[in-house]
PDB file of C-alpha atoms in Angstrom:
ATOM      1  CA  MET P   1       0.000   0.000   0.000  1.00  0.00           C
ATOM      2  CA  ASN P   2       1.476   3.325  -0.931  1.00  0.00           C
ATOM      3  CA  LYS P   3       1.960   6.112   1.567  1.00  0.00           C
ATOM      4  CA  GLY P   4      -0.880   8.296   0.251  1.00  0.00           C
ATOM      5  CA  ILE P   5      -3.454   5.539   0.657  1.00  0.00           C
ATOM      6  CA  ARG P   6      -2.213   4.738   4.182  1.00  0.00           C
ATOM      7  CA  ILE P   7      -2.595   8.383   5.179  1.00  0.00           C
ATOM      8  CA  LEU P   8      -6.086   8.504   3.666  1.00  0.00           C
ATOM      9  CA  VAL P   9      -7.149   5.348   5.540  1.00  0.00           C
ATOM     10  CA  PHE P  10      -5.693   6.723   8.784  1.00  0.00           C
ATOM     11  CA  LEU P  11      -7.581  10.000   8.381  1.00  0.00           C
ATOM     12  CA  ALA P  12     -10.830   8.168   7.597  1.00  0.00           C
ATOM     13  CA  VAL P  13     -10.475   6.010  10.721  1.00  0.00           C
ATOM     14  CA  LEU P  14      -9.655   9.065  12.822  1.00  0.00           C
ATOM     15  CA  PHE P  15     -12.666  10.919  11.426  1.00  0.00           C
ATOM     16  CA  PHE P  16     -15.103   8.085  12.198  1.00  0.00           C
ATOM     17  CA  CYS P  17     -13.701   7.606  15.696  1.00  0.00           C
ATOM     18  CA  ARG P  18     -14.154  11.303  16.358  1.00  0.00           C
ATOM     19  CA  LEU P  19     -17.778  11.156  15.195  1.00  0.00           C
ATOM     20  CA  ASP P  20     -18.454   8.294  17.602  1.00  0.00           C
ATOM     21  CA  LEU P  21     -16.962  10.195  20.533  1.00  0.00           C
ATOM     22  CA  CYS P  22     -19.024  13.285  19.745  1.00  0.00           C
ATOM     23  CA  GLY P  23     -22.191  11.200  19.621  1.00  0.00           C
ATOM     24  CA  GLN P  24     -21.460   9.592  22.969  1.00  0.00           C
ATOM     25  CA  THR P  25     -20.755  12.955  24.588  1.00  0.00           C
ATOM     26  CA  LYS P  26     -24.068  14.323  23.335  1.00  0.00           C
ATOM     27  CA  THR P  27     -25.876  11.208  24.533  1.00  0.00           C
ATOM     28  CA  ASN P  28     -24.277  11.447  27.979  1.00  0.00           C
ATOM     29  CA  LYS P  29     -25.386  15.072  28.287  1.00  0.00           C
ATOM     30  CA  THR P  30     -28.894  14.073  27.272  1.00  0.00           C
ATOM     31  CA  ILE P  31     -28.916  11.285  29.863  1.00  0.00           C
ATOM     32  CA  ASP P  32     -27.728  13.695  32.556  1.00  0.00           C
ATOM     33  CA  SER P  33     -30.516  16.117  31.667  1.00  0.00           C
ATOM     34  CA  LEU P  34     -33.138  13.374  31.672  1.00  0.00           C
ATOM     35  CA  LEU P  35     -31.958  12.106  35.062  1.00  0.00           C
ATOM     36  CA  THR P  36     -32.295  15.625  36.448  1.00  0.00           C
ATOM     37  CA  VAL P  37     -35.843  15.852  35.094  1.00  0.00           C
ATOM     38  CA  LEU P  38     -36.639  12.408  36.486  1.00  0.00           C
ATOM     39  CA  GLU P  39     -35.584  13.380  40.005  1.00  0.00           C
ATOM     40  CA  SER P  40     -38.094  16.233  40.151  1.00  0.00           C
ATOM     41  CA  SER P  41     -40.923  14.532  38.260  1.00  0.00           C
ATOM     42  CA  LYS P  42     -44.247  13.670  39.817  1.00  0.00           C
ATOM     43  CA  GLU P  43     -45.690  10.197  39.272  1.00  0.00           C
ATOM     44  CA  ASP P  44     -47.459  11.110  36.034  1.00  0.00           C
ATOM     45  CA  THR P  45     -47.362  10.476  32.298  1.00  0.00           C
ATOM     46  CA  ASN P  46     -44.434  12.865  31.861  1.00  0.00           C
ATOM     47  CA  LYS P  47     -42.371  10.638  34.146  1.00  0.00           C
ATOM     48  CA  VAL P  48     -43.276   7.614  32.008  1.00  0.00           C
ATOM     49  CA  ASN P  49     -42.181   9.512  28.894  1.00  0.00           C
ATOM     50  CA  THR P  50     -38.921  10.529  30.588  1.00  0.00           C
ATOM     51  CA  LEU P  51     -38.255   6.928  31.619  1.00  0.00           C
ATOM     52  CA  ASN P  52     -38.898   5.779  28.055  1.00  0.00           C
ATOM     53  CA  GLU P  53     -36.512   8.380  26.688  1.00  0.00           C
ATOM     54  CA  LEU P  54     -33.867   7.205  29.161  1.00  0.00           C
ATOM     55  CA  VAL P  55     -34.345   3.662  27.876  1.00  0.00           C
ATOM     56  CA  SER P  56     -33.736   4.914  24.331  1.00  0.00           C
ATOM     57  CA  GLN P  57     -30.632   6.865  25.301  1.00  0.00           C
ATOM     58  CA  TYR P  58     -29.110   3.984  27.267  1.00  0.00           C
ATOM     59  CA  ARG P  59     -29.727   1.719  24.267  1.00  0.00           C
ATOM     60  CA  VAL P  60     -27.727   4.131  22.097  1.00  0.00           C
ATOM     61  CA  ILE P  61     -24.651   3.737  24.312  1.00  0.00           C
ATOM     62  CA  ASN P  62     -25.277  -0.004  24.713  1.00  0.00           C
ATOM     63  CA  THR P  63     -25.865   0.098  28.480  1.00  0.00           C
ATOM     64  CA  LEU P  64     -28.620  -2.453  28.248  1.00  0.00           C
ATOM     65  CA  ASP P  65     -28.876  -3.494  31.898  1.00  0.00           C
ATOM     66  CA  ILE P  66     -29.704   0.071  32.946  1.00  0.00           C
ATOM     67  CA  ALA P  67     -32.026   0.481  29.948  1.00  0.00           C
ATOM     68  CA  LYS P  68     -33.932  -2.639  31.032  1.00  0.00           C
ATOM     69  CA  GLU P  69     -34.345  -1.302  34.595  1.00  0.00           C
ATOM     70  CA  TYR P  70     -35.828   1.973  33.335  1.00  0.00           C
ATOM     71  CA  ALA P  71     -38.110   0.085  30.937  1.00  0.00           C
ATOM     72  CA  GLU P  72     -39.451  -2.013  33.819  1.00  0.00           C
ATOM     73  CA  ARG P  73     -40.032   1.123  35.924  1.00  0.00           C
ATOM     74  CA  SER P  74     -41.859   2.739  33.024  1.00  0.00           C
ATOM     75  CA  ILE P  75     -44.068  -0.310  32.446  1.00  0.00           C
ATOM     76  CA  GLN P  76     -44.941  -0.414  36.141  1.00  0.00           C
ATOM     77  CA  LEU P  77     -45.753   3.297  36.421  1.00  0.00           C
ATOM     78  CA  ALA P  78     -47.682   3.410  33.142  1.00  0.00           C
ATOM     79  CA  GLY P  79     -49.756   0.452  34.309  1.00  0.00           C
ATOM     80  CA  THR P  80     -50.505   2.142  37.624  1.00  0.00           C
ATOM     81  CA  LEU P  81     -51.547   5.324  35.823  1.00  0.00           C
ATOM     82  CA  GLY P  82     -53.530   3.529  33.124  1.00  0.00           C
ATOM     83  CA  TYR P  83     -51.326   5.230  30.526  1.00  0.00           C
ATOM     84  CA  LYS P  84     -51.671   2.736  27.655  1.00  0.00           C
ATOM     85  CA  LYS P  85     -49.521   4.581  25.117  1.00  0.00           C
ATOM     86  CA  GLY P  86     -46.646   4.939  27.583  1.00  0.00           C
ATOM     87  CA  LYS P  87     -46.904   1.296  28.602  1.00  0.00           C
ATOM     88  CA  ALA P  88     -46.934   0.197  24.959  1.00  0.00           C
ATOM     89  CA  ASN P  89     -43.864   2.317  24.215  1.00  0.00           C
ATOM     90  CA  ALA P  90     -42.074   0.889  27.253  1.00  0.00           C
ATOM     91  CA  HIS P  91     -42.874  -2.665  26.128  1.00  0.00           C
ATOM     92  CA  LEU P  92     -41.656  -1.850  22.626  1.00  0.00           C
ATOM     93  CA  LEU P  93     -38.388  -0.415  23.946  1.00  0.00           C
ATOM     94  CA  SER P  94     -37.979  -3.359  26.299  1.00  0.00           C
ATOM     95  CA  GLY P  95     -38.325  -5.723  23.361  1.00  0.00           C
ATOM     96  CA  LEU P  96     -35.585  -3.846  21.492  1.00  0.00           C
ATOM     97  CA  ILE P  97     -33.088  -4.240  24.309  1.00  0.00           C
TER      98      ILE P  97
END
């Protein structure tokens, strides 16, 4: 492989690694914000939606054990509230984990 191609491959790998790190940083900030919202949330449909969004975000960074815990909490709360759409979304997300 000539030197020009090696440099091009190296730059491509560096570029894609950088994109992955930026995505994870954004996801971590989103998770932090959602956790802050969750702490102050009442037991209502907004909390179910926040839990479901946390499940989605933890799936993105492949932290599936935590995602599963939040999905179970969401299913439980949505059932208690009679919030069918939230419960369905939580079941869907749980199935994707």
